CSV table of C-alpha atoms in Angstrom, one decimal:
chain,number,residue,atom,x,y,z
A,1025,MET,CA,66.2,0.3,-22.9
A,1026,ARG,CA,67.4,-2.3,-20.4
A,1027,VAL,CA,68.5,-5.6,-21.9
A,1028,SER,CA,67.9,-8.7,-19.8
A,1029,SER,CA,70.7,-11.2,-19.2
A,1030,ARG,CA,68.7,-13.8,-21.1
A,1031,GLN,CA,68.6,-11.5,-24.1
A,1032,ARG,CA,72.4,-10.9,-23.8
A,1033,GLN,CA,73.0,-14.6,-23.6
A,1034,PHE,CA,70.9,-15.1,-26.7
A,1035,ASP,CA,72.6,-12.4,-28.6
A,1036,ALA,CA,76.0,-14.0,-27.8
A,1037,LEU,CA,74.7,-17.4,-28.9
A,1038,VAL,CA,73.5,-16.0,-32.2
A,1039,ARG,CA,76.7,-14.2,-33.0
A,1040,ALA,CA,78.9,-17.1,-32.0
A,1041,HIS,CA,77.0,-19.8,-33.8
A,1042,ASN,CA,74.9,-18.4,-36.7
A,1043,GLY,CA,77.7,-19.1,-39.2
A,1044,ASP,CA,78.1,-22.8,-38.2
A,1045,LEU,CA,74.4,-23.3,-38.0
A,1046,TYR,CA,73.8,-21.7,-41.4
A,1047,ARG,CA,76.6,-23.8,-43.0
A,1048,TYR,CA,75.3,-27.0,-41.4
A,1049,ALA,CA,71.7,-26.2,-42.6
A,1050,TYR,CA,73.1,-25.4,-46.0
A,1051,TRP,CA,74.7,-28.8,-46.4
A,1052,LEU,CA,71.6,-30.5,-45.1
A,1053,CYS,CA,69.2,-28.9,-47.5
A,1054,GLY,CA,71.5,-27.6,-50.3
A,1055,ASP,CA,69.6,-24.3,-50.5
A,1056,SER,CA,70.8,-20.9,-49.2
A,1057,SER,CA,67.5,-19.3,-48.5
A,1058,LEU,CA,66.1,-22.4,-46.9
A,1059,ALA,CA,69.3,-22.8,-44.8
A,1060,GLN,CA,68.7,-19.2,-43.6
A,1061,ASP,CA,65.1,-20.0,-42.6
A,1062,LEU,CA,66.3,-23.2,-40.9
A,1063,ALA,CA,69.0,-21.3,-39.0
A,1064,GLN,CA,66.5,-18.6,-38.0
A,1065,GLU,CA,63.8,-21.1,-36.9
A,1066,THR,CA,66.4,-23.0,-34.9
A,1067,PHE,CA,67.4,-19.9,-33.0
A,1068,LEU,CA,63.8,-18.9,-32.3
A,1069,ARG,CA,63.2,-22.3,-30.9
A,1070,ALA,CA,66.4,-22.0,-28.9
A,1071,TRP,CA,65.2,-18.7,-27.5
A,1072,ARG,CA,62.0,-20.3,-26.3
A,1073,SER,CA,63.9,-23.0,-24.4
A,1074,LEU,CA,67.0,-21.1,-23.5
A,1075,ASP,CA,66.7,-22.0,-19.9
A,1076,ALA,CA,67.4,-25.6,-20.8
A,1077,LEU,CA,70.9,-24.6,-21.9
A,1078,ARG,CA,73.1,-25.0,-18.8
A,1079,GLU,CA,76.7,-25.2,-20.2
A,1080,THR,CA,78.2,-22.9,-22.8
A,1081,ASP,CA,80.3,-25.8,-24.2
A,1082,ALA,CA,77.1,-27.7,-25.0
A,1083,ALA,CA,75.6,-24.8,-26.9
A,1084,LYS,CA,76.7,-25.9,-30.4
A,1085,ALA,CA,75.6,-29.5,-30.0
A,1086,TRP,CA,72.3,-28.3,-28.5
A,1087,LEU,CA,71.7,-25.9,-31.5
A,1088,ILE,CA,72.6,-28.6,-34.0
A,1089,THR,CA,70.1,-31.0,-32.4
A,1090,ILE,CA,67.4,-28.4,-32.7
A,1091,LEU,CA,68.4,-27.7,-36.3
A,1092,ARG,CA,68.3,-31.4,-37.2
A,1093,ARG,CA,64.8,-31.6,-35.8
A,1094,GLU,CA,63.7,-28.6,-37.7
A,1095,HIS,CA,65.2,-30.0,-40.9
A,1096,ALA,CA,63.4,-33.3,-40.3
A,1097,ARG,CA,60.1,-31.5,-39.9
A,1098,LEU,CA,60.8,-29.7,-43.2
A,1099,TYR,CA,61.4,-33.0,-44.9
A,1100,GLU,CA,58.1,-34.3,-43.5
A,1101,ARG,CA,56.5,-31.5,-45.4
A,1102,LYS,CA,58.3,-31.7,-48.7
A,1103,ARG,CA,61.1,-33.5,-50.3
A,1104,LEU,CA,63.9,-31.2,-51.3
A,1105,GLU,CA,65.7,-31.0,-54.6
A,1106,THR,CA,69.5,-31.3,-54.7
A,1107,THR,CA,71.1,-28.1,-55.8
A,1108,ASP,CA,72.9,-28.1,-59.1
A,1109,ILE,CA,76.5,-27.1,-59.1
A,1110,GLY,CA,75.7,-23.9,-61.0
A,1111,GLU,CA,73.5,-22.6,-58.1
A,1112,LEU,CA,76.3,-22.9,-55.5
A,1113,GLU,CA,77.5,-19.6,-54.1
A,1114,LEU,CA,81.2,-19.1,-53.7
A,1115,ASP,CA,82.6,-16.6,-51.2
A,1116,ASP,CA,84.8,-13.8,-52.3
A,1117,ARG,CA,88.1,-15.2,-51.3
A,1118,ASP,CA,90.7,-13.3,-53.2
A,1119,SER,CA,93.5,-15.2,-51.6
A,1120,LEU,CA,92.4,-18.4,-53.3
A,1121,THR,CA,93.7,-19.4,-56.7
A,1122,PRO,CA,91.3,-20.1,-59.6
A,1123,GLU,CA,92.4,-23.7,-59.2
A,1124,GLN,CA,91.4,-23.8,-55.5
A,1125,LEU,CA,88.1,-22.1,-56.2
A,1126,GLY,CA,87.4,-24.7,-59.0
A,1127,GLU,CA,88.4,-27.4,-56.6
A,1128,ASP,CA,86.0,-26.1,-53.9
A,1129,SER,CA,83.2,-26.2,-56.5
A,1130,ILE,CA,83.9,-29.8,-57.3
A,1131,VAL,CA,84.1,-30.8,-53.6
A,1132,ARG,CA,80.8,-28.9,-52.9
A,1133,ALA,CA,79.0,-30.6,-55.8
A,1134,ALA,CA,80.3,-34.0,-54.6
A,1135,MET,CA,79.1,-33.3,-51.1
A,1136,LEU,CA,75.6,-32.6,-52.3
A,1137,GLN,CA,75.6,-35.9,-54.1
A,1138,LEU,CA,76.6,-37.8,-51.0
A,1139,GLU,CA,73.8,-39.7,-49.4
A,1140,PRO,CA,72.5,-38.0,-46.2
A,1141,LYS,CA,73.5,-41.0,-44.0
A,1142,TYR,CA,77.1,-40.4,-45.1
A,1143,ARG,CA,77.0,-36.6,-45.4
A,1144,GLU,CA,75.6,-35.8,-42.0
A,1145,PRO,CA,78.2,-37.5,-39.8
A,1146,LEU,CA,80.9,-36.0,-42.1
A,1147,LEU,CA,79.3,-32.5,-41.5
A,1148,LEU,CA,79.2,-33.0,-37.8
A,1149,GLN,CA,82.8,-34.0,-37.8
A,1150,VAL,CA,84.3,-31.4,-40.2
A,1151,LEU,CA,82.0,-28.4,-39.6
A,1152,GLY,CA,80.9,-29.2,-36.0
A,1153,GLY,CA,84.3,-30.5,-34.8
A,1154,PHE,CA,82.6,-33.3,-33.0
A,1155,SER,CA,84.2,-36.6,-32.0
A,1156,CYS,CA,82.9,-40.0,-33.1
A,1157,ASP,CA,81.3,-40.5,-29.7
A,1158,GLU,CA,79.6,-37.1,-29.9
A,1159,ILE,CA,78.3,-37.8,-33.4
A,1160,ALA,CA,77.1,-41.2,-32.3
A,1161,ARG,CA,75.1,-39.6,-29.5
A,1162,GLU,CA,73.7,-36.9,-31.8
A,1163,LEU,CA,72.6,-39.4,-34.5
A,1164,GLY,CA,71.5,-42.1,-32.0
A,1165,LEU,CA,74.0,-44.6,-33.5
A,1166,GLY,CA,76.8,-46.7,-32.1
A,1167,ALA,CA,80.3,-45.3,-32.2
A,1168,ALA,CA,81.5,-48.2,-34.5
A,1169,ALA,CA,78.6,-47.5,-37.0
A,1170,VAL,CA,79.6,-43.8,-37.0
A,1171,MET,CA,83.3,-44.7,-37.7
A,1172,THR,CA,82.2,-46.9,-40.6
A,1173,GLN,CA,80.0,-44.2,-42.0
A,1174,LEU,CA,82.8,-41.6,-41.8
A,1175,PHE,CA,85.2,-43.9,-43.5
A,1176,ARG,CA,82.8,-44.7,-46.3
A,1177,ALA,CA,81.8,-41.1,-46.6
A,1178,ARG,CA,85.3,-40.1,-47.4
A,1179,GLN,CA,85.8,-43.0,-49.8
A,1180,LYS,CA,82.6,-42.1,-51.6
A,1181,LEU,CA,83.5,-38.4,-51.7
A,1182,LYS,CA,86.9,-39.2,-53.2
A,1183,SER,CA,85.4,-41.4,-55.7
A,1184,LEU,CA,82.9,-38.6,-56.7
A,1185,LEU,CA,85.7,-36.2,-56.9
A,1186,VAL,CA,87.7,-38.3,-59.3
A,1187,ASP,CA,84.5,-38.5,-61.5
A,1188,GLY,CA,84.0,-34.7,-61.1
A,1189,ARG,CA,87.5,-33.8,-62.0
A,1190,GLY,CA,87.3,-36.1,-65.0
A,1191,GLU,CA,84.2,-34.4,-66.2
A,1192,ALA,CA,85.7,-30.9,-65.5
A,1193,SER,CA,88.8,-31.7,-67.6
A,1194,ALA,CA,86.9,-33.3,-70.4
B,609,MET,CA,100.8,-51.4,-35.2
B,610,ASN,CA,101.1,-52.2,-38.9
B,611,CYS,CA,100.3,-50.1,-41.9
B,612,LEU,CA,96.8,-51.6,-42.4
B,613,ASP,CA,95.9,-50.9,-38.7
B,614,TYR,CA,97.2,-47.3,-39.0
B,615,ARG,CA,95.2,-46.5,-42.2
B,616,ARG,CA,92.1,-48.2,-40.8
B,617,GLU,CA,92.2,-46.1,-37.7
B,618,LEU,CA,93.1,-42.9,-39.5
B,619,GLY,CA,90.2,-43.3,-42.0
B,620,PRO,CA,87.3,-42.2,-39.9
B,621,GLU,CA,89.1,-39.5,-38.0
B,622,PRO,CA,92.1,-38.1,-40.0
B,623,ARG,CA,92.8,-35.3,-37.6
B,624,ARG,CA,93.1,-37.6,-34.6
B,625,GLU,CA,96.1,-39.8,-34.0
B,626,SER,CA,96.8,-41.9,-30.9
B,627,ALA,CA,100.4,-42.0,-29.6
B,628,GLU,CA,100.7,-45.5,-31.1
B,629,MET,CA,99.6,-44.2,-34.5
B,630,GLN,CA,102.1,-41.3,-34.3
B,631,GLU,CA,104.9,-43.6,-33.4
B,632,HIS,CA,104.1,-45.8,-36.4
B,633,ARG,CA,103.9,-42.9,-38.8
B,634,ARG,CA,107.2,-41.5,-37.8
B,635,GLY,CA,108.8,-44.8,-38.7
B,636,CYS,CA,106.9,-45.5,-41.9
B,637,PRO,CA,107.4,-43.2,-44.9
B,638,GLY,CA,104.4,-44.8,-46.7
B,639,CYS,CA,102.0,-44.0,-43.9
B,640,ALA,CA,103.5,-40.5,-43.4
B,641,ALA,CA,102.7,-39.8,-47.0
B,642,HIS,CA,99.2,-41.3,-46.6
B,643,HIS,CA,98.7,-39.0,-43.5
B,644,ALA,CA,99.8,-35.9,-45.4
B,645,ARG,CA,97.4,-36.7,-48.3
B,646,ALA,CA,94.6,-37.3,-45.8
B,647,LEU,CA,95.2,-34.0,-44.1
B,648,GLY,CA,95.4,-32.3,-47.5
B,649,PHE,CA,92.0,-33.7,-48.3
B,650,GLU,CA,90.6,-32.6,-44.9
B,651,LEU,CA,91.8,-29.1,-45.5
B,652,ALA,CA,90.2,-29.0,-49.0
B,653,LEU,CA,87.0,-30.5,-47.6
B,654,LYS,CA,86.8,-28.0,-44.7
B,655,ARG,CA,87.5,-25.1,-47.0
B,656,ALA,CA,84.8,-26.3,-49.4
B,657,LEU,CA,82.2,-26.8,-46.7
B,658,ALA,CA,82.8,-23.3,-45.3
B,659,VAL,CA,80.3,-21.7,-47.7
B,660,PRO,CA,80.0,-18.0,-47.2
B,661,VAL,CA,77.4,-16.9,-44.5
B,662,PRO,CA,74.9,-14.4,-45.9
B,663,ASP,CA,75.6,-10.8,-44.7
B,664,GLY,CA,73.5,-9.7,-41.8
B,665,LEU,CA,72.2,-13.2,-41.0
B,666,ALA,CA,72.8,-12.7,-37.2
B,667,GLU,CA,71.0,-9.3,-37.3
B,668,ARG,CA,68.1,-10.8,-39.1
B,669,ILE,CA,67.8,-13.6,-36.6
B,670,LEU,CA,67.9,-11.2,-33.7
B,671,LEU,CA,65.4,-8.9,-35.3
B,672,ALA,CA,63.0,-11.9,-35.8
B,673,GLN,CA,63.5,-12.9,-32.2
B,674,THR,CA,62.9,-9.5,-30.7
B,675,THR,CA,59.9,-8.9,-32.9
B,676,SER,CA,58.4,-12.2,-32.0
B,677,GLU,CA,59.2,-11.6,-28.3
B,678,ARG,CA,57.5,-8.3,-28.3
B,679,GLY,CA,54.4,-9.8,-29.9
B,680,ASP,CA,54.5,-12.7,-27.4
B,681,ARG,CA,54.9,-10.2,-24.5
B,682,GLY,CA,51.9,-8.2,-25.7
B,683,ARG,CA,49.9,-11.4,-26.0
B,684,ARG,CA,51.0,-12.5,-22.5
B,685,ARG,CA,50.1,-9.1,-21.1
B,686,ARG,CA,46.6,-9.3,-22.7
B,687,VAL,CA,46.1,-12.9,-21.4
B,688,ALA,CA,47.2,-11.8,-17.9
B,689,TRP,CA,44.7,-8.9,-18.0
B,690,PHE,CA,41.9,-11.2,-19.2
B,691,ALA,CA,42.9,-13.8,-16.5
B,692,ALA,CA,42.9,-11.1,-13.8
B,693,ALA,CA,39.5,-9.8,-15.0
B,694,ALA,CA,38.2,-13.4,-15.1
B,695,VAL,CA,39.4,-14.0,-11.5
B,696,VAL,CA,37.7,-10.8,-10.3
B,697,LEU,CA,34.5,-11.7,-12.0
B,698,VAL,CA,34.5,-15.3,-10.8
B,699,GLY,CA,35.3,-14.0,-7.3
B,700,LEU,CA,32.5,-11.6,-7.4
B,701,GLY,CA,30.2,-14.2,-8.8
B,702,LEU,CA,31.1,-16.6,-6.1
B,703,GLY,CA,30.7,-13.9,-3.4
B,704,VAL,CA,27.4,-12.7,-4.6
B,705,HIS,CA,25.8,-15.8,-6.0
B,706,GLN,CA,27.2,-18.6,-3.9
B,707,LEU,CA,28.0,-17.0,-0.6
B,708,ARG,CA,25.3,-14.3,-1.0
B,709,LEU,CA,27.6,-12.0,0.9
B,710,PHE,CA,25.4,-9.0,0.5
B,711,SER,CA,22.0,-10.8,0.8
B,712,PRO,CA,19.9,-10.9,4.0
B,713,LEU,CA,21.1,-13.3,6.7
B,714,ALA,CA,18.1,-15.5,6.3
B,715,GLN,CA,18.8,-16.1,2.6
B,716,ARG,CA,22.5,-16.8,3.3
B,717,LEU,CA,21.5,-19.4,5.9
B,718,ILE,CA,19.2,-21.2,3.5
B,719,VAL,CA,22.0,-21.2,0.9
B,720,HIS,CA,24.4,-22.5,3.5
B,721,LEU,CA,22.1,-25.4,4.2
B,722,GLU,CA,22.1,-26.4,0.5
B,723,HIS,CA,25.9,-26.6,0.6
B,724,GLU,CA,25.9,-29.0,3.6
B,725,PRO,CA,23.1,-31.5,2.8
B,726,ALA,CA,25.0,-34.2,4.7
B,727,ALA,CA,24.3,-32.4,7.9
B,728,LEU,CA,20.6,-33.4,7.8
B,729,ILE,CA,21.2,-37.1,7.2
B,730,THR,CA,22.1,-38.3,10.6
B,731,HIS,CA,19.7,-38.5,13.6
B,732,THR,CA,22.1,-39.9,16.2
B,733,PRO,CA,22.8,-37.4,18.9
B,734,LEU,CA,26.4,-36.3,19.2
B,735,PRO,CA,28.4,-36.5,22.4
B,736,VAL,CA,27.8,-33.3,24.3
B,737,GLU,CA,31.6,-32.6,24.5
B,738,ASP,CA,31.8,-32.6,20.7
B,739,VAL,CA,29.2,-29.8,20.5
B,740,GLU,CA,30.7,-27.9,23.4
B,741,ARG,CA,34.1,-28.0,21.6
B,742,ARG,CA,32.5,-26.2,18.6
B,743,PHE,CA,31.3,-23.4,20.8
B,744,THR,CA,34.8,-23.2,22.4
B,745,GLN,CA,36.3,-22.9,18.9
B,746,ARG,CA,34.1,-19.9,18.4
B,747,GLY,CA,35.1,-18.4,21.7
B,748,VAL,CA,31.6,-18.9,23.2
B,749,ARG,CA,31.1,-19.9,26.8
B,750,LEU,CA,27.9,-21.7,27.5
B,751,ALA,CA,25.8,-20.5,30.5
B,752,ALA,CA,23.9,-23.8,30.9
B,753,PRO,CA,23.8,-27.3,29.5
B,754,LEU,CA,23.1,-27.8,25.9
B,755,PRO,CA,19.6,-28.8,24.6
B,756,ALA,CA,19.4,-32.5,24.1
B,757,GLY,CA,19.6,-34.3,20.7
B,758,ILE,CA,22.0,-32.3,18.6
B,759,SER,CA,23.0,-34.6,15.8
B,760,TYR,CA,25.4,-32.4,13.9
B,761,ALA,CA,27.7,-29.6,15.0
B,762,GLN,CA,30.4,-27.7,13.0
B,763,ALA,CA,32.1,-24.4,13.4
B,764,CYS,CA,31.6,-23.1,9.9
B,765,PRO,CA,31.4,-19.7,8.3
B,766,VAL,CA,28.1,-18.4,6.9
B,767,GLY,CA,29.5,-16.0,4.2
B,768,LEU,CA,31.9,-14.0,6.2
B,769,ILE,CA,30.3,-14.6,9.6
B,770,GLY,CA,31.6,-17.3,11.9
B,771,SER,CA,29.0,-19.6,13.3
B,772,VAL,CA,28.3,-22.8,15.1
B,773,HIS,CA,26.1,-24.8,12.8
B,774,MET,CA,24.0,-27.5,14.4
B,775,VAL,CA,21.1,-29.8,13.6
B,776,MET,CA,18.4,-30.9,16.0
B,777,PRO,CA,16.2,-33.7,14.6
B,778,GLU,CA,12.5,-33.2,15.4
B,779,ARG,CA,9.5,-35.4,14.6
B,780,GLU,CA,8.3,-33.0,11.9
B,781,GLY,CA,11.8,-32.7,10.4
B,782,PRO,CA,15.2,-31.4,11.3
B,783,VAL,CA,15.7,-27.9,12.6
B,784,THR,CA,19.0,-26.3,11.8
B,785,VAL,CA,20.4,-24.0,14.5
B,786,PHE,CA,23.0,-21.4,13.9
B,787,PHE,CA,24.7,-19.4,16.6
B,788,LEU,CA,26.6,-16.4,15.2
B,789,PRO,CA,28.7,-14.9,18.0
B,790,GLY,CA,29.3,-11.2,17.8
B,791,HIS,CA,26.9,-10.8,14.9
B,792,ASP,CA,24.2,-8.2,15.5
B,793,GLU,CA,20.9,-8.9,13.7
B,794,ARG,CA,17.5,-7.6,14.4
B,795,ARG,CA,14.8,-10.1,15.5
B,796,SER,CA,13.0,-11.3,12.4
B,797,ASP,CA,11.0,-14.1,10.9
B,798,TYR,CA,11.4,-15.0,7.2
B,799,ALA,CA,9.9,-17.6,5.0
B,800,ASP,CA,10.9,-18.5,1.4
B,801,ASP,CA,10.3,-21.5,-0.8
B,802,GLY,CA,9.0,-23.6,2.0
B,803,MET,CA,11.8,-22.8,4.5
B,804,HIS,CA,11.3,-20.7,7.6
B,805,VAL,CA,14.1,-18.7,9.3
B,806,ARG,CA,13.9,-17.0,12.6
B,807,ALA,CA,16.8,-14.7,13.7
B,808,ILE,CA,17.0,-13.8,17.4
B,809,PRO,CA,19.5,-11.5,19.1
B,810,MET,CA,21.0,-13.6,21.9
B,811,ALA,CA,24.1,-13.7,24.2
B,812,ALA,CA,26.0,-11.0,22.4
B,813,GLY,CA,25.3,-12.7,19.0
B,814,THR,CA,22.5,-14.0,17.0
B,815,LEU,CA,20.7,-17.4,17.2
B,816,ALA,CA,19.0,-18.5,13.9
B,817,LEU,CA,16.6,-21.3,13.5
B,818,VAL,CA,16.0,-22.8,10.0
B,819,ALA,CA,13.4,-25.4,9.2
B,820,ALA,CA,10.6,-26.4,6.9
B,821,ASP,CA,8.3,-26.6,9.8
B,822,ALA,CA,8.5,-23.7,12.3
B,823,ARG,CA,6.3,-25.1,15.0
B,824,HIS,CA,9.2,-25.9,17.4
B,825,PHE,CA,10.9,-22.5,17.0
B,826,ASP,CA,9.4,-21.0,20.2
B,827,THR,CA,10.4,-24.0,22.3
B,828,LEU,CA,13.9,-24.1,20.8
B,829,GLU,CA,14.4,-20.4,21.2
B,830,ALA,CA,13.6,-20.7,24.9
B,831,SER,CA,15.9,-23.6,25.5
B,832,TRP,CA,18.8,-22.0,23.6
B,833,ARG,CA,18.3,-18.8,25.6
B,834,ARG,CA,18.8,-20.8,28.7
B,835,THR,CA,21.9,-22.5,27.3
B,836,LEU,CA,23.5,-19.3,26.1
B,837,GLU,CA,22.3,-16.7,28.6
B,838,GLY,CA,21.4,-18.7,31.7
B,839,SER,CA,18.3,-17.6,33.5
B,840,PRO,CA,15.1,-17.1,31.4
B,841,ASP,CA,14.5,-13.9,33.4
B,842,THR,CA,17.3,-12.2,31.6
B,843,ALA,CA,15.8,-13.1,28.2
B,844,ALA,CA,15.1,-10.2,25.9
B,845,GLY,CA,13.2,-9.9,22.7
B,846,LEU,CA,10.7,-12.7,23.3
B,847,PRO,CA,7.6,-12.4,21.1
C-alpha cells in the first residue's frame, strides 16, 4: 500500500510528540485514561488540519494549543476530580533510589494540588521547554504576568512539598 | 546586579541566565548556592513530571486516525457518487424539462419565449444596424432589407440550435420571429395553449413565427422570404 507524504508527516508527528502531549494532558486533567483520550483527540484534530502546519519547529506549540482547546471543551462538559496520590502511576525506573521515587510521588501530588493558573505555565516551561514569551503567547497573557505566575508557582510548589514531606515523615 | 536582582530574575526561569547574572553568580557564593538549589529543584520537578507514557499510545493514535480516515474516505466517495448522480439528473432534468432538447421545435420555441418575457415589452423599433448585426453574428447574409418595425433582436440559442430571435409588434399582439440558420425543419403549423407556431424552410435554415394571433403569418412569411432569399420567384414551400 502506498503511503502518502501527508500520512508520513502525521506518523512522524505522532511518534515525535505523543509522549509530550500525553504528559501535558496528564498534568492538565490528572487522569491517565482521560489524558490518552485527550492526546488521541488532539492528534485526530491535528490530522484534519495538518495542512495548517507549515514549520516543523512550530509543531509542538501547535499541538499543545489544540490540546488545551480540547481540554477546555472537556471542562465545559464536566468538572474533573483531582487524582489522589495513591492513583498516580510511577514508571519502572530501576535506576532511581526508593528515596527518589518517594520524592517524585510527593512532587506529583503537590503538582496536582497547584491551581491551574500556576500549574499550566509551569508545565509549558518544564515539559514544553517554552520561554516566557512563548508561554505568554500560548496563554494569551503578558510576559510579565507569566513571569509572576512562574515565580509564584515554584514558591507554592515548594511550600506544598514542605507540607508533603512533613506528612510523609510523620 | 545585586543578590536580590539575581534571585528575582532567576525565579521565573531557573534554567536561563543572562551574561550579567552569570557574572554575579561567579562572584557570589550565596547566589551560586541558590542557583545550585534551584537547578536541583528543576531536575526533581522535571523527573516527577515525566510520568510514564502508556505502552503503544502512538500506535493506538495512528490506528484511530487511519480507521477514521478510511471511514471518511468511504463517506467522501459515497458523497461524490451521489453528487455526480445528482449533477447528471439535474442536467438531464434541465435538458429535458427546461430546454426541451428532444421535444418538437415548436414546443421549444414556446418555452424559449417564456424564458425571455422582457423581449415582448418594448414596441420601439430597433435601429436596422442592430438587427443586421445579429444576423452577421450568426453568419447570415441578408439578401434584401429587413422588414420594418423589429423591436427586439438577440442572437440566442433555442435548445442547442443557434437562432436570431426577434419580435415584431403588430396591432393584434407581438409576433416573435426566429431564424435558425442551418437548421432543417419541415414546414408545419402548430398550435398549443393559445400559441401558434409556423415553421418554414427558408434560406438554408428555418424561419419560425410564434404568436397568439396567426393572422399576419402569411404576410410576414412573404416579407422574410424577400429579406432572406431575395426575389419572391425563388420562394419555395408557400402554402
